[in-house]
């Protein structure tokens, strides 16, 4: 059965809530009383449960199978995390509640902050960024603040071509010019070219490590040294921190700022596109500029919230607030639960298994799919292939859609941009060998068909809730909301 | 370990296939000096669910949760009863553990839900279109200011004194780096004052103004008619950006879109999401259709599949960072999908009928509470018009009063002293929010405790 | 992707729990230490979540669509009920905890008991029966106890042919002989025949009202009077109480005992086959024999638990305990939540809408399907059809399997036994008119094909997780557990 | 109302189709005298979620939940930590809101899960086959006695003194009506006594005995070797019925099936289900393959579909009430499907490795606790061998001690006086269960409180 839109039903009189009759009072709405219907359909609880349950079944999810989206880190989301985040002591407290009544919440923030700093070998952490890109913004604002404080007006940020789109977008969003750094043939940042470009106009570099080709930047420390030497700062995109957590500390590589996607490395759920959470660890040089608010442990063991009021004395260099309230508390409880569950030995095993799984995929496919950096050393947590060798007219997209028919979510397509028809596969550590073997078998079958030019593949997917969807048509004349002729009157 | 399916036997077999002698061989590209020899220092080893649950529960118990106390906090985050089915539905693995719908053929659940969300938000705000969510209200507000800059090609934004001070603070942070000019002010606590700075705003709009940003209901709880402001903005070629931090209000009052706002942003937390100590929340973003290509964030749209069946996809991604990179309308990538779903499910359960009833209940409760609290000797009600939140002017500084009430187990409101530290004129202000979760006894408890505090 | 059995994997070394190392102690197992592996495969949490999530998707459920199983009452299960049952104050208390520490739990039992007695107009209620059939047992034991107390050794229970199978089975299970009562042509108990059979050997009758043909037993009061006159008791099968709750009180019809399926009338979930809960309301005559334990309200407002210890003084006639502990507490919290949610007006509306929905189905189909008692008055909560008029070789089973392909769960098939090829349809009150219209359309289509002799229908279902399953083969050589050649050794 | 989708407009349209003037016309067959005119007296009108939740939460707070206190209660219901994923999975709508799998093509999820459950139970109990669950351990125990009667065509059952007294009580209730003869006894509290009444049982078996019913670990926590008893039963043509109320024990000790039991029944609550004040629980039932047609309850079995694909169905239903009616093996219909699923999910998460580790932890904790508590002056440990539960003999009546401990917030155990009221010889008995959820501090708290009680 197809599930229609809530707007396509005659449901403007229904409601799924029972509310008492409001007492009669003389209203004080100042003449602003609503005088037209809003146009919101209502469903009773049985209908709503059915509507959303049916919708949910049109989705693929980690709970259903491997979700090998490179750079997205779709790992298992532990259910204990969900349970802890829903404890009323965490879920039902107000962000402006008196600080004495939320000491447990501040302790969670402080404890998570402590482990993030420890795991990264950095100096401090800004907890309030709301997602990875927001964390990037935080890091770049800290860099700009540091330069401002030094009276420098450097205006350029260097970014490798293989960077996530958020890197250049963020740099631009806070007023920087963006220039690309070239890569070496083996898929890494070209140290010589980078060094050559450094100069008094360069505020810093944004580097992803492990990078989006799935490779560790061997020269990271040298890059950092060169950038520092030239008066710049090093921002590290931490989206791939899950490959090295417990084995490598970015602080040891000279990084000045790095965001940590709690929804990647630390297993908080992606939820169909968020919420994320992007705390930013900072070096000693950048720590003074960290945003408000933050949590400070006091001598008596209690916690204090440093906000605008006391920032003047406690934290005079702060570049200010970058969101209302304190960040993604619900994600903090989940991430802390995850860190404590895994512990030091577990987190190290996490990155080892993530890297092992990726290399297993790489070496189980590189005879059939072109691995452009297959000779550049082991991959880290993700394996990269190109579309070279496919039959005329067959593309990465065909392979992706073919995988859907085999029961798998496709890999990341066409990213990074530096590889033609890129396919970026990140299995994560929470996949079993049996699941990987099944996936490898399916991908080999589909890749074989694409190499052989099996025309049927171009019609894939055939067994999904929808056949191939026309994205061009959608963009040509965008329909972004439901429109109906006349809204019915709201019923009483 | 419970989340790691590989056995040692698996690991050996896999290393053999790879042709590596040990796991360390896979980390050869990490310079020797950067390799950690052993486990992270100080972090204990892995722990059982029971042990972790004990630790986290101990921390949770150190908080006074809203359900344990008479509760009147608002100022941008509101406590409403969320039906149990909302949380049940958003926890379905197919929603919880799916990704941004990049492969639409197997993500129709998320996409259709987002399309419904967009339509609900657009209708609630009285706008043509809405996006698939932002991080929260405060970041959505800044995004609206930058969008107005792109649309008008001007860089001066006038912020109402009634705009949430955190939102102002964020805008100031960003403007310092982007070069936008901001004209801001602090609210007026004089009882009987119009409650907003409409006159100041009307006067300030000029040919360099990109937008006026006004919150309704505002930080003090005032509600105001924005129509004249909208007209003046349009006359001067500026946009009116309206901010809604309590969308339940729109069940009772006219939407900003109906009053002429060009961009309406808001905090969606109060519908479906819960307090969560400030996050995750969900930013709402709606605007006129003509500006859609300047809009930030993701958009779900309608299309058809190869068989001609209707389906949904992410669309207009040429505005977005993963395509446009440094030329994108925003750097936002991950948004607040699951919170948007919670918002949408709750609003679907409410429907027109339920939302209106809920709004009526909130207003009736707030009016009764305001009248009761204004009877406390020395206390004055600042607001003329309000929805479910109003401001009291106390005869003494409100911050210590709030703390003292908390010691008695009463979460009595937000002091303006906390939001505007150092503004002596506002120190007596106490903002009180009254939703359907506050009972008449709760109000009476607060009134008596407040009386005792003020008399003390 | 097909989901294999947990036993078909190489998973004997894995576990989805982390437990600390046990301290070394000198064991005191008396030489009984296990010395052979058990043979239990383990899955890590990601694997287990995926296994059961995938399995779940092979199921149809109310959350997915109409589930019109006659006599089974598949109505919506409110999520508030689930939330309330999981409050630690209810879910995490021990049945033998000191009575002072469980006063809230006893209050729930007492409050629910009060409303069940009120809604049925009876005298008392036994709360401990675990399900409907267990409730029947309770009722019959009360009847036997009453006869025993009166020195009577009546040995026969009369049961209509249309009764649920549990009725005769229960009567036999507690030592009674079962005799059938004939029905009238209009589908109701034949009062004259029943009266004629009554006599000194008849302990009682078991009647379902509304009966399993979906009809209200108009003569119920007269039946009760006749049975009482003859020295017997009336047991009413309460499975269909949902048709009359709030409108009719069985106590007013002379019933002596009736079980109430909390998982039907009061919306607790069926869970793929239980748990149920079957409290039994009792008349004044039978109340003295109610089983132990029960909850008694005390003068001070507190609650006392009457168990074996005090039964002698408080409740000397009790026939004793019929289960460990106090019954299905988890279902009590759900049912009470439901009753309070609906209230007096809501419960009345429930039965009205249930009956309205059933009559709507009946009158929307009776031109195409034979309704054997279509002229016997309105149906109550369920509509009954026979297979008359189907093409040669086509059966009720074909219609059922055809409905699966239309996206619906089939109705109850071949029950009640009194109607040839019976199809018993119970929509319940939680279905919308739109859902009913869709279902009616689907059933009309399938019934039309069965009347026309469309051979393709015999191959249905084609779009379910499985085609028609061979139940005969399963019973011929039953395979009830997985067997593998050699169990691997348990790993450390 | 939130659970009722029909609107008044729908109702009118539907009545019109039916040809009825009003809803009352559909109730014409109810005699006038039996019709209620208005709503049920005394019951309030429908209420909001918020109001209902408040009421229920208030009642829940009047209970002292196990998580709030040092907790040592057992005697047939055990507190173990249940992984969060168990509850998540059983709440999936497809499991929670499905029915008994009468239409197997669209119920493979439930059927496969039950087949896995049956296999797990059979292996855990050391039997050939198991059914798809009963209501609970106590009713499963009575079903086993009646099954032994059918198999042996004899009607005398000998019950061990160590059998849970509620199970005995239930059997006595039923036997009074069925005419079965029961030979029962009460346990012996002498410290150092063998802990079970093996000698009595061995002596009592004769040619009229249908079965011997023995619990292991028994009500006092003793564990015993059943092999000799099994041999004697078989020699005399009787069946050995073993009862397991703490299945976690089988991670450490040999299963009854391995020791020769013919039927093994049990209470599955301790794995996956939780305490729930006594219900719903899940009865486990396993036996030798040759008796399968005398088994009560539902069975899932393997078959193939029309395409030859493996699938699962309910089978051997010719034993069941809906087919056999008064000739059925039992009257059971609804069983405990969802609890069986919870049991199975938890056991799958544990696996062989986890169950053994869990059992070790329980045993080690119980041994340490027994040794500590036996040091309390005047207290004697009754047991020689035990698993995670043992019995202390106090120098005074245990019931008031338990109540007094509860007043101090300690749930210290189950007094035998509660289970065997009126048996003076047992009044000093306190049964203490120690699972992984009890910490060493909890044990110390209990020991000190017990010492204070006894000294008082």
PDB file of N, CA and C in Angstrom, chain D residues 59-106:
ATOM      1  N   UNK D  59       1.345   7.038  41.438  1.00  0.00           N
ATOM      2  CA  UNK D  59       1.246   5.692  42.004  1.00  0.00           C
ATOM      3  C   UNK D  59       2.602   4.974  41.949  1.00  0.00           C
ATOM      4  N   UNK D  60       3.312   5.143  40.828  1.00  0.00           N
ATOM      5  CA  UNK D  60       4.607   4.462  40.693  1.00  0.00           C
ATOM      6  C   UNK D  60       5.571   4.930  41.775  1.00  0.00           C
ATOM      7  N   UNK D  61       5.488   6.200  42.115  1.00  0.00           N
ATOM      8  CA  UNK D  61       6.420   6.714  43.130  1.00  0.00           C
ATOM      9  C   UNK D  61       6.133   6.178  44.526  1.00  0.00           C
ATOM     10  N   UNK D  62       4.950   5.587  44.712  1.00  0.00           N
ATOM     11  CA  UNK D  62       4.650   4.995  46.028  1.00  0.00           C
ATOM     12  C   UNK D  62       5.294   3.617  46.194  1.00  0.00           C
ATOM     13  N   UNK D  63       5.988   3.148  45.181  1.00  0.00           N
ATOM     14  CA  UNK D  63       6.706   1.876  45.296  1.00  0.00           C
ATOM     15  C   UNK D  63       8.200   2.135  45.448  1.00  0.00           C
ATOM     16  N   UNK D  64       8.848   1.274  46.212  1.00  0.00           N
ATOM     17  CA  UNK D  64      10.309   1.348  46.337  1.00  0.00           C
ATOM     18  C   UNK D  64      10.873   0.435  45.250  1.00  0.00           C
ATOM     19  N   UNK D  65      11.384   1.025  44.179  1.00  0.00           N
ATOM     20  CA  UNK D  65      11.831   0.164  43.091  1.00  0.00           C
ATOM     21  C   UNK D  65      13.212  -0.391  43.402  1.00  0.00           C
ATOM     22  N   UNK D  66      13.493  -1.525  42.790  1.00  0.00           N
ATOM     23  CA  UNK D  66      14.707  -2.265  43.114  1.00  0.00           C
ATOM     24  C   UNK D  66      15.957  -1.429  42.878  1.00  0.00           C
ATOM     25  N   UNK D  67      15.888  -0.549  41.877  1.00  0.00           N
ATOM     26  CA  UNK D  67      17.051   0.262  41.577  1.00  0.00           C
ATOM     27  C   UNK D  67      17.366   1.290  42.647  1.00  0.00           C
ATOM     28  N   UNK D  68      16.414   1.514  43.536  1.00  0.00           N
ATOM     29  CA  UNK D  68      16.622   2.536  44.568  1.00  0.00           C
ATOM     30  C   UNK D  68      17.159   1.957  45.873  1.00  0.00           C
ATOM     31  N   UNK D  69      17.359   0.655  45.942  1.00  0.00           N
ATOM     32  CA  UNK D  69      17.685   0.028  47.225  1.00  0.00           C
ATOM     33  C   UNK D  69      18.678  -1.111  47.016  1.00  0.00           C
ATOM     34  N   UNK D  70      19.516  -1.379  48.025  1.00  0.00           N
ATOM     35  CA  UNK D  70      20.228  -2.654  47.984  1.00  0.00           C
ATOM     36  C   UNK D  70      19.179  -3.757  47.898  1.00  0.00           C
ATOM     37  N   UNK D  71      19.367  -4.670  46.973  1.00  0.00           N
ATOM     38  CA  UNK D  71      18.255  -5.549  46.595  1.00  0.00           C
ATOM     39  C   UNK D  71      18.698  -7.013  46.560  1.00  0.00           C
ATOM     40  N   UNK D  72      17.994  -7.878  47.296  1.00  0.00           N
ATOM     41  CA  UNK D  72      18.410  -9.286  47.417  1.00  0.00           C
ATOM     42  C   UNK D  72      17.236 -10.253  47.336  1.00  0.00           C
ATOM     43  N   UNK D  73      16.189  -9.868  46.607  1.00  0.00           N
ATOM     44  CA  UNK D  73      15.022 -10.747  46.547  1.00  0.00           C
ATOM     45  C   UNK D  73      15.128 -11.729  45.383  1.00  0.00           C
ATOM     46  N   UNK D  74      14.651 -12.935  45.629  1.00  0.00           N
ATOM     47  CA  UNK D  74      14.644 -13.951  44.580  1.00  0.00           C
ATOM     48  C   UNK D  74      13.410 -14.826  44.746  1.00  0.00           C
ATOM     49  N   UNK D  75      13.623 -16.102  45.051  1.00  0.00           N
ATOM     50  CA  UNK D  75      12.505 -17.030  45.260  1.00  0.00           C
ATOM     51  C   UNK D  75      11.572 -17.058  44.056  1.00  0.00           C
ATOM     52  N   UNK D  76      12.130 -17.240  42.899  1.00  0.00           N
ATOM     53  CA  UNK D  76      11.284 -17.428  41.731  1.00  0.00           C
ATOM     54  C   UNK D  76      11.216 -16.232  40.809  1.00  0.00           C
ATOM     55  N   UNK D  77      11.806 -15.103  41.197  1.00  0.00           N
ATOM     56  CA  UNK D  77      11.860 -13.926  40.320  1.00  0.00           C
ATOM     57  C   UNK D  77      13.184 -13.231  40.603  1.00  0.00           C
ATOM     58  N   UNK D  78      13.970 -12.988  39.575  1.00  0.00           N
ATOM     59  CA  UNK D  78      15.338 -12.522  39.767  1.00  0.00           C
ATOM     60  C   UNK D  78      15.591 -11.240  39.000  1.00  0.00           C
ATOM     61  N   UNK D  79      16.394 -10.391  39.634  1.00  0.00           N
ATOM     62  CA  UNK D  79      16.718  -9.122  38.977  1.00  0.00           C
ATOM     63  C   UNK D  79      18.075  -9.230  38.305  1.00  0.00           C
ATOM     64  N   UNK D  80      18.081  -9.211  36.993  1.00  0.00           N
ATOM     65  CA  UNK D  80      19.326  -9.150  36.237  1.00  0.00           C
ATOM     66  C   UNK D  80      19.297  -7.906  35.367  1.00  0.00           C
ATOM     67  N   UNK D  81      20.485  -7.461  35.001  1.00  0.00           N
ATOM     68  CA  UNK D  81      20.541  -6.324  34.087  1.00  0.00           C
ATOM     69  C   UNK D  81      20.130  -6.784  32.691  1.00  0.00           C
ATOM     70  N   UNK D  82      19.171  -6.091  32.111  1.00  0.00           N
ATOM     71  CA  UNK D  82      18.727  -6.419  30.752  1.00  0.00           C
ATOM     72  C   UNK D  82      19.278  -5.364  29.805  1.00  0.00           C
ATOM     73  N   UNK D  83      20.014  -5.770  28.769  1.00  0.00           N
ATOM     74  CA  UNK D  83      20.570  -4.774  27.846  1.00  0.00           C
ATOM     75  C   UNK D  83      19.473  -3.896  27.243  1.00  0.00           C
ATOM     76  N   UNK D  84      19.792  -2.641  27.038  1.00  0.00           N
ATOM     77  CA  UNK D  84      18.811  -1.679  26.525  1.00  0.00           C
ATOM     78  C   UNK D  84      18.257  -2.104  25.166  1.00  0.00           C
ATOM     79  N   UNK D  85      19.066  -2.824  24.395  1.00  0.00           N
ATOM     80  CA  UNK D  85      18.605  -3.190  23.051  1.00  0.00           C
ATOM     81  C   UNK D  85      17.443  -4.176  23.103  1.00  0.00           C
ATOM     82  N   UNK D  86      17.323  -4.940  24.189  1.00  0.00           N
ATOM     83  CA  UNK D  86      16.226  -5.914  24.273  1.00  0.00           C
ATOM     84  C   UNK D  86      14.887  -5.192  24.231  1.00  0.00           C
ATOM     85  N   UNK D  87      14.738  -4.201  25.089  1.00  0.00           N
ATOM     86  CA  UNK D  87      13.467  -3.503  25.135  1.00  0.00           C
ATOM     87  C   UNK D  87      13.221  -2.729  23.844  1.00  0.00           C
ATOM     88  N   UNK D  88      14.297  -2.180  23.290  1.00  0.00           N
ATOM     89  CA  UNK D  88      14.152  -1.482  22.010  1.00  0.00           C
ATOM     90  C   UNK D  88      13.562  -2.420  20.954  1.00  0.00           C
ATOM     91  N   UNK D  89      14.109  -3.611  20.871  1.00  0.00           N
ATOM     92  CA  UNK D  89      13.697  -4.523  19.801  1.00  0.00           C
ATOM     93  C   UNK D  89      12.280  -5.049  20.012  1.00  0.00           C
ATOM     94  N   UNK D  90      11.945  -5.398  21.245  1.00  0.00           N
ATOM     95  CA  UNK D  90      10.591  -5.959  21.412  1.00  0.00           C
ATOM     96  C   UNK D  90       9.523  -4.880  21.264  1.00  0.00           C
ATOM     97  N   UNK D  91       9.929  -3.617  21.328  1.00  0.00           N
ATOM     98  CA  UNK D  91       8.936  -2.561  21.113  1.00  0.00           C
ATOM     99  C   UNK D  91       8.732  -2.227  19.642  1.00  0.00           C
ATOM    100  N   UNK D  92       9.485  -2.823  18.745  1.00  0.00           N
ATOM    101  CA  UNK D  92       9.203  -2.617  17.321  1.00  0.00           C
ATOM    102  C   UNK D  92       7.740  -2.972  17.076  1.00  0.00           C
ATOM    103  N   UNK D  93       7.035  -2.074  16.425  1.00  0.00           N
ATOM    104  CA  UNK D  93       5.614  -2.290  16.196  1.00  0.00           C
ATOM    105  C   UNK D  93       5.318  -3.633  15.549  1.00  0.00           C
ATOM    106  N   UNK D  94       6.207  -4.086  14.684  1.00  0.00           N
ATOM    107  CA  UNK D  94       5.974  -5.340  13.975  1.00  0.00           C
ATOM    108  C   UNK D  94       5.982  -6.536  14.917  1.00  0.00           C
ATOM    109  N   UNK D  95       6.669  -6.427  16.035  1.00  0.00           N
ATOM    110  CA  UNK D  95       6.598  -7.483  17.048  1.00  0.00           C
ATOM    111  C   UNK D  95       5.483  -7.194  18.049  1.00  0.00           C
ATOM    112  N   UNK D  96       5.474  -5.947  18.532  1.00  0.00           N
ATOM    113  CA  UNK D  96       4.566  -5.595  19.627  1.00  0.00           C
ATOM    114  C   UNK D  96       3.106  -5.713  19.216  1.00  0.00           C
ATOM    115  N   UNK D  97       2.781  -5.290  18.014  1.00  0.00           N
ATOM    116  CA  UNK D  97       1.369  -5.197  17.630  1.00  0.00           C
ATOM    117  C   UNK D  97       0.972  -6.245  16.603  1.00  0.00           C
ATOM    118  N   UNK D  98       1.664  -7.375  16.602  1.00  0.00           N
ATOM    119  CA  UNK D  98       1.230  -8.467  15.732  1.00  0.00           C
ATOM    120  C   UNK D  98       0.503  -9.508  16.575  1.00  0.00           C
ATOM    121  N   UNK D  99      -0.112 -10.457  15.886  1.00  0.00           N
ATOM    122  CA  UNK D  99      -0.912 -11.459  16.573  1.00  0.00           C
ATOM    123  C   UNK D  99      -0.225 -12.815  16.498  1.00  0.00           C
ATOM    124  N   UNK D 100      -0.771 -13.768  17.212  1.00  0.00           N
ATOM    125  CA  UNK D 100      -0.400 -15.166  17.042  1.00  0.00           C
ATOM    126  C   UNK D 100      -0.295 -15.448  15.543  1.00  0.00           C
ATOM    127  N   UNK D 101       0.789 -16.057  15.101  1.00  0.00           N
ATOM    128  CA  UNK D 101       1.056 -16.148  13.650  1.00  0.00           C
ATOM    129  C   UNK D 101       0.186 -17.165  12.904  1.00  0.00           C
ATOM    130  N   UNK D 102      -1.096 -16.866  12.827  1.00  0.00           N
ATOM    131  CA  UNK D 102      -2.010 -17.749  12.107  1.00  0.00           C
ATOM    132  C   UNK D 102      -1.860 -17.654  10.599  1.00  0.00           C
ATOM    133  N   UNK D 103      -1.307 -16.563  10.106  1.00  0.00           N
ATOM    134  CA  UNK D 103      -1.089 -16.418   8.661  1.00  0.00           C
ATOM    135  C   UNK D 103       0.427 -16.385   8.470  1.00  0.00           C
ATOM    136  N   UNK D 104       1.019 -17.556   8.338  1.00  0.00           N
ATOM    137  CA  UNK D 104       2.477 -17.627   8.433  1.00  0.00           C
ATOM    138  C   UNK D 104       3.210 -16.840   7.360  1.00  0.00           C
ATOM    139  N   UNK D 105       2.613 -16.655   6.205  1.00  0.00           N
ATOM    140  CA  UNK D 105       3.323 -15.954   5.137  1.00  0.00           C
ATOM    141  C   UNK D 105       3.670 -14.524   5.533  1.00  0.00           C
ATOM    142  N   UNK D 106       2.881 -13.947   6.425  1.00  0.00           N
ATOM    143  CA  UNK D 106       3.168 -12.578   6.856  1.00  0.00           C
ATOM    144  C   UNK D 106       3.458 -12.527   8.356  1.00  0.00           C
TER     145      UNK D 106
END
